[in-house]
Every structure is written in structure tokens, then in C-alpha cells.
């Protein structure tokens, strides 16, 4: 039975091995309802593996997965069907939802307007910029109103300015809809800018957690960034905070 206190998603004691390599080693991870949780770690630390397990895309593991409903996933590449229009791609997000055609069309139009793509319904993915493609991908993920949104480096391929715009868009959508988010990223600044809680994944477990209050406070933000860089073993006297 689900209670109001149940998390949007959680992993308990999850272990995943590939051959003789243990990538996740009894990982505990929770995304409370309506919270943004960032999973930060070096390349190859197992972030995507953890996200795929939460998404139900990898069942070859030990331990337990708790999920409220069907989560939606956005990856770094938008994974749109190039021969389908923007509207048709977004409508795919409603494939498993039992609503009639008219309501589907209405929900697709609404979410496209929310992500700033009203009027681009008939465009094809090849005609979109990288940012517009990710907006479409976000719309497809959100149209079914999931309780949990799983984001695997969704802004990693975008230029810095577009990335900032997408951060604001994500926060606006989150504020309005209240879904929980697991944001997988290797970008410390992105994690600190967006998340309520940042977990550092190392050696297959959460090695460090940073809780970040809203609204953001400049001084506290600097401290959080330093602690996270320390946890990652990165020299924070350098300018580049991505790892
Ligand atoms: P991250 O997303 O943090 O960069 P991944 O979760 O993609 O890391 O990968 C963690 C480790 O697991 C890496 O060493 C990777 O090579 C390995 N790995 C991931 N998927 C597979 C797979 N399907 N087969 C074998 N090894 C894999
Ligand atoms: Mg990855």
C-alpha cells in the first residue's frame, strides 16, 4: 500500500555487478516526493546504472526497488523519433495512459506550451535546436504526469547559456507539477543549483550527502560546492567545477 510518506522512488541495498566488477555495492538511495535529488559522481561511478535500475530498465541486480507508478526518463540525447512530429513524439508519452484522443491532444498542447514550444507542434526533430529537442523530450516525459522524473545528464550536451535556460525551465515545471526528480550529473554547479539534496556516488555507495536549502544563499552555495568537490577529490582552486 502506498502512503503519503512513501518516497517517489528508492533503492535499498542494490548491488549490480558486471562480470567481476561490482559497480553498485548495496546502494541505498531515496527520492522523497516532490524533491530534487542529484546523484553526482565521476564518470564510470555507476550513476547511469543506478538510474536505469530505478527506471526498471535493468533488473539484473540484488536488492529492492520502490517506485510510485511509472517513472519517466530523459537522457542526454533526446531520443525523439525523427519521422514523427514534435506533437506525435510527445503523444508517445501517453501510450500507456488510458485517456481518449481529444484529451491526449489537449494534454500534448498544454505541456508543449509549458516547455515553450507552443506553435512548434508540426515541426520535425531535425528542424529543432539541441535545446528545443530537450524541451520536447521533457514534454514527452512529463505529459503523463509521473510522480518521478529520472534525468540522466539531460543538459550535458547543451551550450552553457541554453543549459541555464533549461535549469530555469526544469525548476518552473517542478514547482508547478511537484514531481520528484533524480538528476544524474557530473556537474557540481548544476547539482548545487537544482537539488534539495546531493548524493556523491563513490565505490558503489553514497559516500557523501549535501542538503541544500531553498531559496539559495550565495555563501552557503559556495560552501556546498567546496564540500562536494572535496568529496569528489577535486582541487577546488581551479575554475572548472565539472568533473
Ligand atoms: P556513470 O553513469 O557514472 O558514468 P555507468 O553507470 O554508466 O557510470 O557505468 C559504471 C560502470 O559500469 C562502468 O565501469 C561501465 O563500464 C560499467 N558498465 C555499465 N554498463 C555496463 C554493461 N552493460 N556491461 C558491462 N559494463 C557496464
Ligand atoms: Mg552515465
Coordinates of N, CA and C and ligand atoms in Angstrom, one line a residue:
X1 N 0.8 -1.2 0.0 CA 0.0 0.0 0.0 C 0.9 1.2 0.0
X2 N 0.4 2.2 -0.7 CA 1.2 3.5 -0.8 C 0.6 4.5 0.3
X3 N 1.5 5.1 1.0 CA 1.0 6.1 2.0 C 1.6 7.4 1.4
X4 N 1.1 8.5 2.0 CA 1.6 9.8 1.5 C 3.1 10.0 1.9
X5 N 3.6 9.2 2.8 CA 5.0 9.4 3.2 C 5.9 8.5 2.3
X6 N 5.4 7.6 1.5 CA 6.2 6.8 0.6 C 7.0 7.7 -0.3
X7 N 8.3 7.4 -0.6 CA 9.1 8.2 -1.5 C 8.6 8.0 -2.9
X8 N 9.0 8.9 -3.8 CA 8.6 8.8 -5.2 C 9.4 7.6 -5.8
X9 N 10.6 7.4 -5.3 CA 11.4 6.2 -5.7 C 12.5 6.0 -4.7
X10 N 12.9 4.7 -4.6 CA 14.0 4.4 -3.7 C 14.7 3.1 -4.1
X11 N 16.0 3.0 -3.9 CA 16.8 1.8 -4.0 C 17.2 1.4 -2.6
X12 N 17.1 0.1 -2.3 CA 17.5 -0.4 -1.0 C 18.5 -1.5 -1.1
X13 N 19.7 -1.3 -0.7 CA 20.7 -2.4 -0.7 C 20.9 -3.0 -2.1
X14 N 21.0 -2.1 -3.1 CA 21.1 -2.5 -4.5 C 22.6 -2.8 -4.9
X15 N 22.8 -4.0 -5.3 CA 24.1 -4.4 -5.8 C 24.0 -4.8 -7.3
X16 N 24.9 -4.2 -8.1 CA 25.0 -4.6 -9.5 C 26.4 -4.9 -9.9
X17 N 26.6 -6.0 -10.5 CA 27.9 -6.4 -10.9 C 27.9 -6.6 -12.4
X18 N 29.0 -6.2 -13.1 CA 29.2 -6.6 -14.5 C 30.4 -7.5 -14.5
X19 N 30.3 -8.8 -14.7 CA 31.4 -9.7 -14.6 C 31.9 -9.7 -13.2
X20 N 33.2 -9.5 -13.1 CA 33.8 -9.5 -11.7 C 33.8 -8.1 -11.1
X21 N 33.3 -7.1 -11.8 CA 33.3 -5.7 -11.3 C 32.0 -5.4 -10.6
X22 N 32.1 -4.9 -9.3 CA 30.9 -4.5 -8.6 C 30.8 -3.0 -8.8
X23 N 29.7 -2.6 -9.5 CA 29.5 -1.2 -9.8 C 28.7 -0.5 -8.6
X24 N 27.6 -1.2 -8.2 CA 26.9 -0.7 -7.1 C 27.0 -1.8 -6.0
X25 N 27.3 -1.3 -4.8 CA 27.6 -2.2 -3.7 C 26.7 -2.0 -2.5
X26 N 25.4 -2.4 -2.6 CA 24.5 -2.2 -1.5 C 24.0 -0.8 -1.4
X27 N 23.7 -0.2 -2.6 CA 23.4 1.2 -2.6 C 22.0 1.5 -2.1
X28 N 21.9 2.5 -1.1 CA 20.6 3.0 -0.6 C 20.5 4.4 -1.2
X29 N 19.3 4.7 -1.8 CA 19.1 6.0 -2.4 C 17.6 6.2 -2.4
X30 N 17.2 7.5 -2.0 CA 15.8 7.7 -1.9 C 15.5 9.1 -2.5
X31 N 14.4 9.1 -3.3 CA 13.9 10.4 -3.8 C 12.6 10.7 -3.2
X32 N 12.6 11.6 -2.1 CA 11.3 11.9 -1.5 C 10.4 12.5 -2.5
X33 N 9.1 12.4 -2.2 CA 8.1 13.0 -3.1 C 8.3 14.5 -3.2
X34 N 8.3 15.0 -4.5 CA 8.4 16.4 -4.7 C 9.8 17.0 -4.4
X35 N 10.8 16.2 -4.2 CA 12.1 16.7 -4.0 C 13.0 16.5 -5.3
X36 N 14.0 17.3 -5.4 CA 15.0 17.1 -6.5 C 16.3 16.6 -5.8
X37 N 16.6 15.4 -6.2 CA 17.8 14.7 -5.6 C 18.8 14.6 -6.8
X38 N 20.1 15.1 -6.5 CA 21.1 14.9 -7.5 C 22.0 13.8 -7.1
X39 N 22.4 13.0 -8.1 CA 23.4 11.9 -7.9 C 24.6 12.3 -8.7
X40 N 25.7 12.6 -7.9 CA 26.9 13.2 -8.5 C 28.0 12.2 -8.4
X41 N 28.8 12.1 -9.4 CA 29.9 11.2 -9.3 C 30.8 11.2 -10.6
X42 N 32.0 10.7 -10.4 CA 32.9 10.7 -11.6 C 32.3 9.8 -12.7
X43 N 32.9 10.0 -13.9 CA 32.5 9.1 -15.0 C 32.8 7.7 -14.6
X44 N 31.9 6.8 -14.8 CA 32.1 5.4 -14.6 C 31.8 5.0 -13.1
X45 N 31.3 5.9 -12.3 CA 31.0 5.6 -10.9 C 29.7 4.8 -10.7
X46 N 28.9 4.7 -11.8 CA 27.7 3.9 -11.6 C 26.4 4.7 -11.6
X47 N 26.4 6.0 -11.9 CA 25.2 6.8 -11.8 C 24.1 6.4 -12.8
X48 N 24.5 6.1 -14.1 CA 23.5 5.7 -15.0 C 23.0 4.3 -14.7
X49 N 23.9 3.5 -14.2 CA 23.4 2.1 -13.7 C 22.3 2.3 -12.7
X50 N 22.6 3.1 -11.7 CA 21.6 3.3 -10.6 C 20.3 3.9 -11.2
X51 N 20.4 4.8 -12.1 CA 19.2 5.4 -12.7 C 18.4 4.4 -13.6
X52 N 19.1 3.6 -14.3 CA 18.5 2.5 -15.1 C 17.7 1.5 -14.3
X53 N 18.3 1.2 -13.1 CA 17.7 0.3 -12.2 C 16.4 0.9 -11.7
X54 N 16.4 2.2 -11.3 CA 15.2 2.8 -10.8 C 14.2 2.9 -11.9
X55 N 14.6 3.1 -13.1 CA 13.7 3.2 -14.3 C 13.1 1.8 -14.6
X56 N 13.6 0.8 -14.1 CA 13.1 -0.6 -14.4 C 13.7 -1.1 -15.7
X57 N 14.8 -0.4 -16.2 CA 15.4 -0.8 -17.5 C 16.5 -1.8 -17.3
X58 N 16.9 -2.1 -16.0 CA 17.9 -3.1 -15.7 C 17.4 -3.8 -14.4
X59 N 17.1 -5.1 -14.6 CA 16.5 -5.9 -13.5 C 17.5 -6.9 -13.0
X60 N 18.7 -6.9 -13.5 CA 19.7 -7.9 -13.2 C 20.6 -7.4 -12.0
X61 N 19.9 -7.3 -10.8 CA 20.6 -6.8 -9.6 C 20.0 -7.4 -8.4
X62 N 20.8 -7.3 -7.3 CA 20.3 -7.7 -6.0 C 19.7 -6.4 -5.3
X63 N 18.9 -6.6 -4.3 CA 18.3 -5.5 -3.5 C 16.9 -5.1 -4.0
X64 N 16.4 -4.1 -3.5 CA 15.0 -3.7 -3.7 C 14.8 -2.4 -4.4
X65 N 13.8 -2.3 -5.3 CA 13.5 -1.0 -5.9 C 12.0 -0.7 -5.5
X66 N 11.8 0.5 -5.1 CA 10.5 1.0 -4.8 C 10.2 2.2 -5.7
X67 N 9.1 2.1 -6.4 CA 8.7 3.1 -7.4 C 7.2 3.4 -7.2
X68 N 6.9 4.7 -7.3 CA 5.5 5.1 -7.3 C 5.0 5.3 -8.7
X69 N 4.3 4.4 -9.2 CA 3.8 4.4 -10.6 C 4.9 4.2 -11.6
X70 N 4.7 4.8 -12.8 CA 5.7 4.6 -13.9 C 6.6 5.8 -14.0
X71 N 7.9 5.7 -13.7 CA 8.7 6.9 -13.8 C 9.0 7.2 -15.3
X72 N 9.3 8.5 -15.6 CA 9.7 8.9 -16.9 C 11.2 9.2 -16.9
X73 N 11.8 9.0 -18.1 CA 13.3 9.2 -18.2 C 13.6 10.2 -19.3
X74 N 14.6 11.1 -19.0 CA 15.1 11.9 -20.1 C 16.6 11.7 -20.1
X75 N 17.2 11.3 -21.3 CA 18.6 11.1 -21.4 C 19.3 12.3 -22.0
X76 N 20.6 12.2 -22.1 CA 21.4 13.3 -22.7 C 21.0 13.6 -24.2
X77 N 20.8 12.5 -24.9 CA 20.3 12.7 -26.3 C 18.8 12.5 -26.2
X78 N 18.1 13.3 -27.0 CA 16.7 13.5 -26.8 C 15.9 12.2 -27.2
X79 N 16.5 11.3 -28.0 CA 15.8 10.1 -28.4 C 14.4 10.3 -29.0
X80 N 14.3 11.3 -29.8 CA 13.0 11.5 -30.5 C 13.0 10.7 -31.8
X81 N 11.7 10.3 -32.2 CA 11.6 9.6 -33.5 C 11.7 10.7 -34.6
X82 N 12.7 10.6 -35.5 CA 12.9 11.7 -36.4 C 11.8 11.8 -37.5
X83 N 11.0 10.7 -37.7 CA 10.0 10.7 -38.7 C 8.6 11.1 -38.2
X84 N 8.6 11.5 -36.9 CA 7.4 11.9 -36.2 C 7.5 13.4 -35.9
X85 N 6.4 14.1 -35.9 CA 6.4 15.5 -35.5 C 6.6 15.6 -34.0
X86 N 6.9 16.9 -33.6 CA 7.1 17.1 -32.2 C 5.8 16.7 -31.4
X87 N 4.6 17.0 -31.8 CA 3.4 16.6 -31.1 C 3.3 15.1 -31.1
X88 N 3.6 14.4 -32.2 CA 3.4 13.0 -32.2 C 4.5 12.3 -31.2
X89 N 5.7 12.9 -31.2 CA 6.7 12.4 -30.2 C 6.2 12.5 -28.8
X90 N 5.6 13.7 -28.5 CA 5.2 14.0 -27.1 C 4.0 13.0 -26.8
X91 N 3.1 12.8 -27.8 CA 2.0 11.9 -27.6 C 2.4 10.5 -27.2
X92 N 3.6 10.1 -27.6 CA 4.1 8.8 -27.2 C 4.2 8.6 -25.7
X93 N 4.4 9.8 -25.0 CA 4.5 9.7 -23.5 C 3.1 9.3 -22.9
X94 N 2.1 9.3 -23.7 CA 0.7 8.9 -23.2 C 0.3 7.5 -23.7
X95 N 1.3 6.8 -24.3 CA 0.9 5.5 -24.8 C 0.3 4.6 -23.8
X96 N 0.8 4.6 -22.5 CA 0.3 3.7 -21.5 C -0.8 4.3 -20.6
X97 N -1.3 5.5 -21.1 CA -2.3 6.2 -20.2 C -3.6 6.1 -20.9
X98 N -4.6 5.7 -20.1 CA -5.9 5.5 -20.7 C -6.8 6.7 -20.8
X99 N -6.5 7.6 -21.7 CA -7.4 8.8 -21.9 C -7.7 8.8 -23.4
X100 N -8.8 9.5 -23.7 CA -9.3 9.5 -25.1 C -8.5 10.4 -26.0
X101 N -8.7 10.3 -27.3 CA -7.9 11.1 -28.2 C -7.9 12.6 -28.0
X102 N -9.1 13.1 -27.7 CA -9.3 14.5 -27.6 C -8.5 15.0 -26.4
X103 N -8.6 14.2 -25.3 CA -7.8 14.6 -24.1 C -6.3 14.5 -24.3
X104 N -5.9 13.5 -25.1 CA -4.5 13.4 -25.4 C -4.0 14.6 -26.1
X105 N -4.7 15.0 -27.1 CA -4.3 16.2 -27.9 C -4.2 17.4 -27.0
X106 N -5.2 17.6 -26.1 CA -5.2 18.7 -25.2 C -4.0 18.7 -24.3
X107 N -3.7 17.5 -23.7 CA -2.6 17.5 -22.8 C -1.2 17.7 -23.5
X108 N -1.1 17.2 -24.8 CA 0.1 17.4 -25.6 C 0.3 18.9 -25.8
X109 N -0.8 19.6 -26.2 CA -0.7 21.1 -26.5 C -0.3 21.8 -25.2
X110 N -1.0 21.4 -24.1 CA -0.7 22.1 -22.8 C 0.8 22.0 -22.4
X111 N 1.3 20.8 -22.5 CA 2.7 20.6 -22.0 C 3.7 21.3 -23.0
X112 N 3.3 21.2 -24.3 CA 4.2 21.9 -25.2 C 4.3 23.4 -25.0
X113 N 3.1 24.0 -24.6 CA 3.1 25.4 -24.3 C 3.9 25.7 -23.1
X114 N 3.8 24.8 -22.1 CA 4.6 24.9 -20.8 C 6.1 24.9 -21.0
X115 N 6.6 24.1 -22.0 CA 8.0 24.0 -22.2 C 8.5 25.0 -23.2
X116 N 7.5 25.9 -23.7 CA 7.9 27.0 -24.6 C 8.0 26.6 -26.0
X117 N 7.2 25.5 -26.4 CA 7.2 25.0 -27.8 C 5.8 25.1 -28.4
X118 N 5.0 26.0 -27.8 CA 3.6 26.2 -28.4 C 3.9 26.7 -29.8
X119 N 3.1 26.2 -30.8 CA 3.3 26.6 -32.2 C 4.3 25.7 -33.0
X120 N 5.1 24.9 -32.3 CA 6.0 24.0 -33.0 C 5.5 22.6 -33.1
X121 N 4.2 22.4 -32.8 CA 3.7 21.0 -32.8 C 4.0 20.2 -34.1
X122 N 4.0 20.9 -35.2 CA 4.1 20.2 -36.5 C 5.6 20.1 -37.0
X123 N 6.5 20.7 -36.2 CA 8.0 20.6 -36.6 C 8.5 19.2 -36.5
X124 N 9.5 18.8 -37.2 CA 10.2 17.5 -37.1 C 11.5 17.7 -36.3
X125 N 11.9 16.6 -35.6 CA 13.1 16.8 -34.7 C 14.3 17.3 -35.4
X126 N 14.5 17.0 -36.7 CA 15.6 17.5 -37.5 C 15.6 19.0 -37.6
X127 N 14.4 19.7 -37.4 CA 14.3 21.1 -37.5 C 14.6 21.8 -36.2
X128 N 14.8 21.1 -35.1 CA 14.9 21.7 -33.8 C 16.4 21.9 -33.4
X129 N 16.6 22.9 -32.6 CA 17.9 23.1 -31.9 C 18.1 22.1 -30.8
X130 N 19.3 21.9 -30.3 CA 19.5 21.0 -29.2 C 18.6 21.3 -28.0
X131 N 18.5 22.5 -27.7 CA 17.6 22.9 -26.5 C 16.2 22.6 -26.8
X132 N 15.7 22.9 -28.0 CA 14.3 22.6 -28.4 C 14.0 21.1 -28.3
X133 N 15.0 20.3 -28.8 CA 14.9 18.8 -28.8 C 14.8 18.3 -27.3
X134 N 15.5 18.9 -26.4 CA 15.5 18.5 -25.0 C 14.2 19.0 -24.4
X135 N 13.6 20.1 -24.8 CA 12.3 20.6 -24.3 C 11.2 19.6 -24.8
X136 N 11.4 19.1 -26.0 CA 10.4 18.1 -26.5 C 10.5 16.8 -25.7
X137 N 11.7 16.4 -25.4 CA 11.9 15.2 -24.6 C 11.4 15.4 -23.2
X138 N 11.6 16.6 -22.6 CA 11.0 16.8 -21.3 C 9.5 16.8 -21.3
X139 N 8.9 17.4 -22.4 CA 7.4 17.4 -22.6 C 6.9 15.9 -22.7
X140 N 7.6 15.1 -23.4 CA 7.2 13.7 -23.6 C 7.3 13.0 -22.2
X141 N 8.3 13.3 -21.4 CA 8.4 12.7 -20.1 C 7.3 13.1 -19.2
X142 N 6.9 14.4 -19.3 CA 6.0 14.9 -18.3 C 4.5 14.9 -18.6
X143 N 4.2 14.6 -19.9 CA 2.8 14.6 -20.3 C 2.0 13.6 -19.6
X144 N 2.6 12.5 -19.1 CA 1.8 11.5 -18.4 C 1.8 11.8 -16.9
X145 N 2.3 13.0 -16.5 CA 2.3 13.4 -15.1 C 2.9 12.4 -14.1
X146 N 4.1 12.0 -14.3 CA 4.8 11.0 -13.5 C 5.0 11.6 -12.1
X147 N 5.1 10.7 -11.1 CA 5.5 11.1 -9.7 C 7.0 11.2 -9.6
X148 N 7.7 10.6 -10.6 CA 9.2 10.5 -10.5 C 9.7 10.8 -11.9
X149 N 10.6 11.8 -12.0 CA 11.3 12.1 -13.3 C 12.7 11.8 -13.1
X150 N 13.2 10.9 -14.0 CA 14.6 10.5 -14.0 C 15.4 11.2 -15.1
X151 N 16.4 11.9 -14.7 CA 17.2 12.7 -15.7 C 18.6 12.3 -15.7
X152 N 19.1 11.7 -16.8 CA 20.5 11.2 -16.9 C 21.3 12.2 -17.8
X153 N 22.0 13.1 -17.1 CA 22.8 14.2 -17.7 C 22.0 14.9 -18.9
X154 N 20.8 15.3 -18.6 CA 19.9 15.8 -19.7 C 20.4 17.1 -20.4
X155 N 21.2 17.8 -19.7 CA 21.6 19.1 -20.3 C 23.1 19.1 -20.6
X156 N 23.7 17.9 -20.6 CA 25.2 17.7 -20.7 C 25.7 18.1 -22.1
X157 N 24.8 18.0 -23.1 CA 25.3 18.3 -24.5 C 24.9 19.7 -24.9
X158 N 24.3 20.5 -24.0 CA 23.9 21.8 -24.4 C 24.9 22.9 -24.1
X159 N 24.9 24.0 -24.8 CA 25.8 25.1 -24.5 C 25.5 25.7 -23.2
X160 N 26.4 26.5 -22.6 CA 26.2 26.9 -21.2 C 25.0 27.8 -21.0
X161 N 24.7 28.7 -22.0 CA 23.5 29.6 -21.9 C 22.2 28.8 -22.0
X162 N 22.2 27.8 -22.9 CA 21.0 27.0 -23.1 C 20.8 26.2 -21.8
X163 N 21.9 25.7 -21.3 CA 21.8 24.9 -20.1 C 21.1 25.7 -18.9
X164 N 21.5 26.9 -18.8 CA 20.9 27.7 -17.7 C 19.4 28.0 -18.0
X165 N 19.1 28.2 -19.2 CA 17.7 28.3 -19.5 C 16.9 27.1 -19.2
X166 N 17.5 25.9 -19.5 CA 16.8 24.7 -19.2 C 16.7 24.4 -17.7
X167 N 17.7 24.9 -16.9 CA 17.6 24.7 -15.5 C 16.4 25.5 -15.0
X168 N 16.2 26.7 -15.5 CA 15.1 27.5 -15.0 C 13.8 26.9 -15.4
X169 N 13.8 26.3 -16.6 CA 12.6 25.7 -17.1 C 12.2 24.5 -16.2
X170 N 13.3 23.7 -15.9 CA 13.0 22.5 -15.1 C 12.5 22.9 -13.7
X171 N 13.0 24.0 -13.1 CA 12.6 24.4 -11.8 C 11.1 24.9 -11.9
X172 N 10.8 25.6 -13.0 CA 9.4 26.1 -13.1 C 8.4 24.9 -13.2
X173 N 8.8 23.9 -14.0 CA 7.9 22.8 -14.2 C 7.8 22.0 -12.9
X174 N 8.9 21.9 -12.2 CA 8.9 21.1 -10.9 C 8.0 21.9 -9.9
X175 N 8.1 23.2 -9.9 CA 7.4 24.0 -9.0 C 5.9 23.8 -9.2
X176 N 5.5 23.8 -10.5 CA 4.1 23.7 -10.9 C 3.5 22.3 -10.7
X177 N 4.3 21.3 -11.0 CA 3.8 19.9 -11.0 C 4.1 19.1 -9.8
X178 N 5.2 19.4 -9.1 CA 5.6 18.8 -7.9 C 6.0 17.3 -8.0
X179 N 6.6 16.9 -9.1 CA 7.1 15.6 -9.3 C 8.5 15.5 -8.5
X180 N 8.9 14.3 -8.1 CA 10.2 14.1 -7.6 C 11.2 13.9 -8.8
X181 N 12.4 14.3 -8.5 CA 13.4 14.2 -9.6 C 14.7 13.5 -9.1
X182 N 15.2 12.6 -9.9 CA 16.6 12.1 -9.7 C 17.4 12.7 -10.9
X183 N 18.3 13.5 -10.6 CA 19.1 14.2 -11.6 C 20.5 13.6 -11.5
X184 N 20.9 12.8 -12.5 CA 22.2 12.3 -12.6 C 23.1 13.3 -13.3
X185 N 24.2 13.7 -12.7 CA 25.1 14.7 -13.3 C 26.5 14.5 -12.8
X186 N 27.5 15.0 -13.6 CA 28.8 15.0 -13.1 C 29.2 16.5 -12.9
X187 N 28.2 17.4 -13.0 CA 28.5 18.8 -12.9 C 28.1 19.3 -11.5
X188 N 29.1 19.7 -10.7 CA 28.9 20.1 -9.3 C 28.0 21.3 -9.3
X189 N 28.2 22.3 -10.2 CA 27.4 23.5 -10.1 C 25.9 23.3 -10.5
X190 N 25.7 22.4 -11.4 CA 24.4 22.0 -11.8 C 23.6 21.4 -10.6
X191 N 24.3 20.5 -9.9 CA 23.7 19.8 -8.8 C 23.4 20.8 -7.7
X192 N 24.3 21.7 -7.4 CA 24.1 22.7 -6.3 C 23.0 23.7 -6.7
X193 N 22.9 24.0 -8.0 CA 21.9 24.9 -8.5 C 20.5 24.4 -8.4
X194 N 20.3 23.1 -8.6 CA 19.0 22.5 -8.7 C 18.5 21.7 -7.6
X195 N 19.4 21.0 -6.8 CA 18.9 19.9 -6.0 C 18.6 20.3 -4.5
X196 N 17.7 19.6 -3.9 CA 17.5 19.8 -2.4 C 18.5 19.0 -1.7
X197 N 19.0 17.9 -2.3 CA 20.0 17.0 -1.7 C 20.9 16.5 -2.8
X198 N 22.2 16.5 -2.5 CA 23.1 16.0 -3.5 C 23.9 14.8 -2.9
X199 N 23.8 13.6 -3.5 CA 24.5 12.5 -3.0 C 25.7 12.2 -4.0
X200 N 26.8 12.0 -3.3 CA 28.0 11.6 -4.1 C 28.2 10.1 -4.2
X201 N 28.2 9.6 -5.4 CA 28.4 8.1 -5.5 C 29.8 7.8 -5.7
X202 N 30.3 6.9 -4.9 CA 31.7 6.5 -5.0 C 31.9 5.1 -4.5
X203 N 32.6 4.3 -5.2 CA 32.8 2.9 -4.8 C 31.5 2.1 -4.6
X204 N 30.5 2.5 -5.3 CA 29.2 1.8 -5.3 C 28.2 2.1 -4.2
X205 N 28.6 3.2 -3.4 CA 27.7 3.6 -2.4 C 27.6 5.1 -2.3
X206 N 26.7 5.7 -1.5 CA 26.7 7.1 -1.3 C 27.7 7.4 -0.3
X207 N 28.8 8.2 -0.8 CA 29.9 8.4 0.1 C 29.8 9.8 0.8
X208 N 28.9 10.6 0.4 CA 28.7 11.9 1.0 C 27.3 12.5 0.5
X209 N 26.7 13.2 1.5 CA 25.4 13.9 1.1 C 25.4 15.3 1.6
X210 N 24.9 16.2 0.7 CA 24.9 17.6 1.0 C 23.4 18.0 0.9
X211 N 22.9 18.6 1.9 CA 21.5 19.1 1.9 C 21.5 20.6 1.6
X212 N 20.8 21.0 0.7 CA 20.8 22.4 0.2 C 19.4 23.1 0.4
X213 N 19.4 24.1 1.1 CA 18.1 24.8 1.4 C 17.7 25.7 0.3
X214 N 16.4 25.9 0.1 CA 15.8 26.9 -0.7 C 15.2 28.0 0.1
X215 N 15.3 29.3 -0.3 CA 15.9 29.7 -1.5 C 17.4 29.7 -1.4
X216 N 18.2 29.7 -2.5 CA 19.6 29.6 -2.4 C 20.3 30.8 -1.8
X217 N 21.3 30.5 -1.0 CA 22.1 31.6 -0.3 C 23.5 31.5 -0.9
X218 N 24.0 32.7 -1.4 CA 25.3 32.7 -2.1 C 26.4 32.1 -1.3
X219 N 26.5 32.5 0.0 CA 27.6 32.0 0.8 C 27.5 30.5 1.0
X220 N 26.3 30.0 1.3 CA 26.0 28.6 1.6 C 26.4 27.8 0.3
X221 N 26.0 28.4 -0.8 CA 26.2 27.7 -2.1 C 27.7 27.4 -2.3
X222 N 28.5 28.4 -2.0 CA 30.0 28.3 -2.1 C 30.5 27.2 -1.2
X223 N 30.0 27.1 0.0 CA 30.4 26.1 1.0 C 30.0 24.7 0.5
X224 N 28.7 24.6 0.0 CA 28.3 23.3 -0.6 C 29.1 22.8 -1.7
X225 N 29.5 23.7 -2.6 CA 30.3 23.4 -3.7 C 31.6 22.9 -3.3
X226 N 32.2 23.6 -2.3 CA 33.5 23.1 -1.8 C 33.5 21.7 -1.2
X227 N 32.4 21.5 -0.3 CA 32.3 20.2 0.3 C 32.2 19.1 -0.8
X228 N 31.4 19.4 -1.8 CA 31.2 18.4 -2.8 C 32.4 18.1 -3.6
X229 N 33.2 19.2 -3.9 CA 34.4 19.0 -4.6 C 35.4 18.2 -3.8
X230 N 35.4 18.5 -2.5 CA 36.3 17.7 -1.6 C 35.9 16.2 -1.6
X231 N 34.6 16.0 -1.5 CA 34.1 14.6 -1.5 C 34.5 13.9 -2.8
X232 N 34.6 14.6 -3.9 CA 34.9 14.0 -5.2 C 36.5 14.0 -5.4
X233 N 37.2 14.6 -4.4 CA 38.6 14.6 -4.5 C 39.1 15.5 -5.6
X234 N 38.4 16.6 -5.9 CA 38.7 17.6 -6.9 C 39.3 18.8 -6.3
X235 N 40.4 19.3 -6.9 CA 41.0 20.6 -6.4 C 40.1 21.8 -6.7
X236 N 39.5 22.4 -5.7 CA 38.6 23.5 -6.0 C 39.2 24.8 -6.1
X237 N 40.6 24.9 -6.2 CA 41.2 26.2 -6.6 C 41.1 26.4 -8.1
X238 N 40.8 25.3 -8.9 CA 40.6 25.5 -10.3 C 39.3 26.1 -10.6
X239 N 39.2 26.6 -11.9 CA 37.9 27.3 -12.3 C 36.8 26.3 -12.7
X240 N 37.2 25.2 -13.2 CA 36.3 24.3 -13.9 C 35.8 23.3 -12.8
X241 N 34.5 23.4 -12.5 CA 33.9 22.6 -11.5 C 33.3 21.3 -12.0
X242 N 33.3 21.1 -13.3 CA 32.7 19.9 -13.8 C 33.8 18.8 -13.8
X243 N 33.4 17.6 -13.6 CA 34.4 16.5 -13.5 C 34.3 15.4 -14.5
Ligands
LIG1 P1 28.4 6.7 -15.0 O1 27.0 6.9 -15.5 O2 28.6 7.1 -13.6 O3 29.4 7.3 -15.9 P2 27.8 3.9 -15.6 O4 26.7 3.6 -14.6 O5 27.4 4.1 -17.0 O6 28.7 5.1 -15.0 O7 28.9 2.7 -15.6 C1 29.5 2.3 -14.4 C2 30.5 1.1 -14.7 O8 29.7 0.0 -15.1 C3 31.5 1.5 -15.8 O9 32.7 0.9 -15.5 C4 30.9 0.8 -17.0 O10 31.9 0.4 -17.9 C5 30.2 -0.4 -16.4 N1 29.0 -0.8 -17.2 C6 27.9 -0.1 -17.3 N2 27.0 -0.8 -18.1 C7 27.6 -1.9 -18.5 C8 27.3 -3.1 -19.3 N3 26.0 -3.1 -19.8 N4 28.1 -4.1 -19.4 C9 29.4 -4.0 -18.8 N5 29.8 -3.0 -18.0 C10 28.9 -2.0 -17.9
LIG2 MG1 26.3 8.0 -17.1

